[in-house]
Each structure stands twice: as C-alpha cells, then as structure tokens.
Coordinates of C-alpha atoms in Angstrom, one line a residue:
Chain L
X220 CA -2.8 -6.3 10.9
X221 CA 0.5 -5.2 10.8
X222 CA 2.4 -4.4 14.2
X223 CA 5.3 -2.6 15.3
X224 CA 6.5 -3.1 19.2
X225 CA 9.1 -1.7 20.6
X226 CA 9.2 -2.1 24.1
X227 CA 12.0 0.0 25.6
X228 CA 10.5 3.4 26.2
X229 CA 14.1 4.6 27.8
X230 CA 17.5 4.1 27.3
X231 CA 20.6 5.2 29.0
X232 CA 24.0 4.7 27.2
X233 CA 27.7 6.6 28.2
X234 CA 29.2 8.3 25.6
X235 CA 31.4 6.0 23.4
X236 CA 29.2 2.9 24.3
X237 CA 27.1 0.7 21.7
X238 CA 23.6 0.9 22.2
X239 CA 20.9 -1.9 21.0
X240 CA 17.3 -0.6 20.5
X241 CA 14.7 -3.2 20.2
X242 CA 12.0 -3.5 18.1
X243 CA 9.9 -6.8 16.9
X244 CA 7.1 -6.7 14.0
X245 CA 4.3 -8.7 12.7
X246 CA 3.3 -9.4 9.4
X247 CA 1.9 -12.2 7.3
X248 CA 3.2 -10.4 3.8
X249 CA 6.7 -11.9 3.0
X250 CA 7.8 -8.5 1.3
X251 CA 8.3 -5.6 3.8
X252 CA 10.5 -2.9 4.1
X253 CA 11.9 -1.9 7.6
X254 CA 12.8 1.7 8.6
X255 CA 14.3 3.4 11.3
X256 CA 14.1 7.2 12.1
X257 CA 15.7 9.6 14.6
X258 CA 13.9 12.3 16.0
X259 CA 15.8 14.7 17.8
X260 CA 14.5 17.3 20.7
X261 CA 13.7 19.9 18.0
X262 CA 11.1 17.5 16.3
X263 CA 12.2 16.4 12.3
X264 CA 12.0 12.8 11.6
X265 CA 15.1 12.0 10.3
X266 CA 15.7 8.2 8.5
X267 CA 18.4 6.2 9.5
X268 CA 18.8 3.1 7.8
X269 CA 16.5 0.5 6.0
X270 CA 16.3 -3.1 6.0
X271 CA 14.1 -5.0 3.4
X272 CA 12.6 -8.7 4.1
X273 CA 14.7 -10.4 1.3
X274 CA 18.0 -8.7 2.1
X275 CA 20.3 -11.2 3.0
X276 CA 22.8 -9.4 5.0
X277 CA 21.9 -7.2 7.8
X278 CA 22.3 -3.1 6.9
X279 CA 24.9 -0.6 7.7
X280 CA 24.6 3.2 7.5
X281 CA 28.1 4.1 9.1
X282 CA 27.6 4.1 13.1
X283 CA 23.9 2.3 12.6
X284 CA 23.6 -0.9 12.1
X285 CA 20.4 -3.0 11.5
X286 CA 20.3 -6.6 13.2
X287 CA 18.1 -8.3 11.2
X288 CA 16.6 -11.6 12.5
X289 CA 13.7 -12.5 10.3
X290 CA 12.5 -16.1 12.0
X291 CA 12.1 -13.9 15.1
X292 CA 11.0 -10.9 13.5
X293 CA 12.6 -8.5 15.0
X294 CA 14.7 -5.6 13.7
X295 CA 17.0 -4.0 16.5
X296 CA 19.4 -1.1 15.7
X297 CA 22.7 -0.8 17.2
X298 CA 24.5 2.3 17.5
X299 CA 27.8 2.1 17.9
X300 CA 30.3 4.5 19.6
X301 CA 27.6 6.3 20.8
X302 CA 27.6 10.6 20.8
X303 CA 25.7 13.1 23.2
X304 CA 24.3 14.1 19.9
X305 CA 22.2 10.3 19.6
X306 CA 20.5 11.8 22.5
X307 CA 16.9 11.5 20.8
X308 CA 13.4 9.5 19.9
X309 CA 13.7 6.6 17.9
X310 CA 11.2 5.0 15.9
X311 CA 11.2 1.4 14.2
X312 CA 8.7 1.4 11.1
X313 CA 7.8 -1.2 8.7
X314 CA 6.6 -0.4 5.6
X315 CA 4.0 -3.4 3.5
X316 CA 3.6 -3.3 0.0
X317 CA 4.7 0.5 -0.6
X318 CA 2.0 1.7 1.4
X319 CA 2.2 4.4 4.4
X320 CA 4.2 3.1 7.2
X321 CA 3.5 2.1 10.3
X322 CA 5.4 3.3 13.5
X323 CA 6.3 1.8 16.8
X324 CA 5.8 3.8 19.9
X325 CA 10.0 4.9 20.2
X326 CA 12.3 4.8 22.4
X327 CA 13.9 7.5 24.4
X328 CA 17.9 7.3 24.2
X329 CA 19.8 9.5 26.5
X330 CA 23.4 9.5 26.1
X331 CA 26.0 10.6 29.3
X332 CA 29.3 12.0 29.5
Chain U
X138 CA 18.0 19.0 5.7
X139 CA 16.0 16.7 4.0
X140 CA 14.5 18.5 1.2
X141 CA 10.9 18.4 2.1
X142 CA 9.6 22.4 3.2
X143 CA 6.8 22.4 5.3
X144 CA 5.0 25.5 6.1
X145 CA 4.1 27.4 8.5
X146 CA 6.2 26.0 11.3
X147 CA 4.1 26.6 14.1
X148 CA 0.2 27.7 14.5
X149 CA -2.4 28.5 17.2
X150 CA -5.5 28.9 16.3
X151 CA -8.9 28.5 18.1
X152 CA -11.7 25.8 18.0
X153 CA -14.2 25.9 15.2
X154 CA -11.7 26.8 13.1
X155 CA -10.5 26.0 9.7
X156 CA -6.2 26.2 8.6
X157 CA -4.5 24.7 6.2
X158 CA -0.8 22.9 6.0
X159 CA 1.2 23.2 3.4
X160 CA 4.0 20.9 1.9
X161 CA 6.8 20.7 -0.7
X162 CA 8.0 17.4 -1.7
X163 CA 11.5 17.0 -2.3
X164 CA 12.6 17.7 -6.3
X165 CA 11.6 14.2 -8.4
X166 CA 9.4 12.7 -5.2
X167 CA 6.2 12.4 -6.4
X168 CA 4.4 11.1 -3.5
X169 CA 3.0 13.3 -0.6
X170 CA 2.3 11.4 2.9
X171 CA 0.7 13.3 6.0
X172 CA 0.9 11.7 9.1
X173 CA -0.4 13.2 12.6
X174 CA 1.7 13.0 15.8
X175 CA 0.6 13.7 19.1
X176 CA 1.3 12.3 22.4
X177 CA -1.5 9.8 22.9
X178 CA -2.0 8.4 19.3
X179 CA 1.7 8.7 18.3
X180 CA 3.0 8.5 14.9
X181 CA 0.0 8.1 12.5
X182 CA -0.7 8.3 8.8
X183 CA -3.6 9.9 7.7
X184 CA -3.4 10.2 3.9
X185 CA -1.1 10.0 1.2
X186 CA -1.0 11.6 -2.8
X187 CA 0.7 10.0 -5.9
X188 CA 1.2 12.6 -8.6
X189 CA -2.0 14.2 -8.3
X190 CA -4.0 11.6 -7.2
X191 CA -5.6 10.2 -3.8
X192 CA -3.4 6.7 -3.5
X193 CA -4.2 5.3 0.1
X194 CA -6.0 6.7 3.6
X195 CA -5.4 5.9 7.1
X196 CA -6.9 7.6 10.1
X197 CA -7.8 10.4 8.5
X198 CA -11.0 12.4 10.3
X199 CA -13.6 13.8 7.7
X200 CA -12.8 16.9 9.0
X201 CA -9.7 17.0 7.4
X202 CA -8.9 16.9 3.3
X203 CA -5.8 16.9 1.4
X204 CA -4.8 17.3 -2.1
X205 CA -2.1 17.5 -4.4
X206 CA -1.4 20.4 -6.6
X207 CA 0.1 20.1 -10.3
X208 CA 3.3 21.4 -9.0
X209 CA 3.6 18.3 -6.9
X210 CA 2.9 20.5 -3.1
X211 CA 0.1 19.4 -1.4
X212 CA -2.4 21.1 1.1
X213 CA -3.5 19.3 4.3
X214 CA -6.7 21.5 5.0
X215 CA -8.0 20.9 9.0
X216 CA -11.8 22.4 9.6
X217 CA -14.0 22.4 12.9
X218 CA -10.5 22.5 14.9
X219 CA -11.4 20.5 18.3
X220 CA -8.5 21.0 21.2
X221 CA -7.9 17.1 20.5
X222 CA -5.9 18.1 17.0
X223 CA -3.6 19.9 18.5
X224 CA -0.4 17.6 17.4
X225 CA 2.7 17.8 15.1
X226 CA 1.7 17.1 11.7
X227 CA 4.6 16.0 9.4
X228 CA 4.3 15.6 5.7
X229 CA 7.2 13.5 3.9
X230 CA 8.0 12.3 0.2
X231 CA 9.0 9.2 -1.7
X232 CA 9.8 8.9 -5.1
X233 CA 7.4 5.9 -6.2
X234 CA 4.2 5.3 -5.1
X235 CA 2.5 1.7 -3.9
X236 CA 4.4 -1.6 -4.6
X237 CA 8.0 -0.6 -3.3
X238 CA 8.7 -1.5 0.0
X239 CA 12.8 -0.3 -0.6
X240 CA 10.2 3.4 -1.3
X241 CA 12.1 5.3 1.8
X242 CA 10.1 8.2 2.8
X243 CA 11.8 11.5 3.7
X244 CA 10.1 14.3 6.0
X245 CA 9.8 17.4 6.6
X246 CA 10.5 19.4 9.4
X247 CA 6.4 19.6 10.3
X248 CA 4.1 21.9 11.6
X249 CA 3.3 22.6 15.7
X250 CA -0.4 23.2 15.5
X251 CA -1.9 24.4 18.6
X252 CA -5.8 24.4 19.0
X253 CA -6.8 26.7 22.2

C-alpha cells in the first residue's frame, strides 16, 4: 500500500527564514506523481508544486521548492523567505497511476515576526 | 481562486438525515474527486467521476453516492447522517482521468457539514 508520512506535526519559522517540511513516501510503482498543498486557516486546499518520479531535477514554483531525493524517498518542501501569510496546514500527497491521491497527516507551520 | 465552485458552503443538519453536495469542476476538467476531511481520519478520498462515469472508489460508506451530471457537476448525496460525518468535504478536478500521474488536481473551497 502506498504511504505518505510526514512526521513534523508543528513548525515554527521567523518571518524571512527558510523553512524545510518533511515528508517520506512508499511505493513499489516506479511512476508517481508528488504534490503538495497549502491549506490556510479558512480551509481551501490550495496546490503548491508537483514533483514526478522521473523528473530529473528537483521543482520550483517561485518561493517553493521541492527536494527531491528518490533513493530515500522522500519529498521535502522548502519555503524560502518565509511570510506571516505561510502561516498554514501543509499536506504532502503522492499520486499512483492517475488515481485519487493519497495525503499525509500535515504539518502545522506558524510563522513569527 | 481555483475554479472549482462548491456549494453550499456550510450545512447543519440532523441525524437520519439525507443532503446532498454539490460541485463544479473547473471549465475543460473532466474529472470530479470527493474526498472527506475530518479531524480523526484526515484527508480521505472517497470517490471519483471521469466524464460521466464511476472511475475509481476509496473509502466511500454505502450511505453515501455520487454521480456526475452531463454538464460535467457532480452531486455527492450523504443519507442516514450519523454525528461521525460531520467533516469538511472537498470536491476538486483534473483534466484527465487514470494513467497521469503529472494529472494535478485542483479543489474547491468545500463544504462545512455539521451533523447535530
């Protein structure tokens, strides 16, 4: 079965700080999709940035970045320069075959002046 | 805003009973996930339409049915309410169906539903 762990439930950054959230996954298919999503205090899931199993280099949406480290399957996000506005749930998904995906617990990020 | 509508926002409703959910994909998606959230069970997918048609299941309770209209919405109808459904029940779309893993899925802003 496929797994999604991510084991920080809280995070504390100060503003203007880089951030790494961790998350590790397990699969035995060699073509997956990786996802992460923001969800903010007034609920919507909002997608960050992707990262698929036979991309090469590791993904950038402007201040996210996906560290990609496929022999240790893991898939942490970075945030760089962080805002009060990051202040939010995050959730590391992995998608199999273009079925439904299948979330991680979060993690809690709170971000101070 | 990412395009999906979800409606209503919010709903309270008592056990026994029956609501229905209601979702608008975003214009060309033509797939239609639900997935349940609450605090115990986290982020779960329950069932998910490809133009029209059934295309995969999680944990979806036999309680609850789904389908997908013409117009590409879909209906998430929950019956027999228990106070264990109460949870935030998102729908989101892709554009393909199965066999993309690059598919991303967008959601919606979801709907509170409260059980009393």
């Amino acid at each position: 079965a496929q797994k999604i762990t991510q084991t920080q439930p809280g995070m504390f950054v100060q503003e203007k700080e880089a951030v790494t959230l961790d998350c590790t996954y397990d699969t035995s298919d060699q073509s997956y999709g990786l996802f992460w999503y923001k969800q903010p205090s007034s609920g919507e899931m909002i997608f960050l940035i992707y990262q698929g199993s036979y991309d090469e280099q590791n993904a950038t949406e402007g201040r996210y970045s996906l560290n990609f480290q496929k022999a240790r399957k893991s898939a942490n996000l970075v945030i760089s320069a962080s805002q009060l506005g990051d202040s939010a749930m995050y959730f590391c998904a992995m998608r199999i075959s273009g079925y439904a995906l299948n979330f991680g617990k979060g993690t809690s990020l709170l971000v101070t002046p | 805003d990412s395009g999906v509508t979800q409606t209503p926002k919010h709903l309270i409703t008592a056990t026994g009973q029956r609501v229905t959910l209601r979702c608008s994909p975003r214009s060309g998606d033509l797939s239609v996930y639900w997935y349940q959230q609450s605090l115990d069970q986290g982020l779960q997918f329950l069932i998910q339409y490809y133009n029209g048609e059934e295309r995969a299941k999680g944990n979806i309770l036999e309680r609850f049915s789904a389908q997908q209209f013409p117009d590409l919405h879909s209906e998430l109808n929950l019956s027999s309410l228990e106070l264990g459904d109460s949870a935030l029940y998102f729908c989101a779309s892709s554009v393909a169906g199965q066999g993309l893993t690059t598919d991303t899925q967008y959601f919606g802003p979801g709907t509170r539903l409260t059980v009393l």
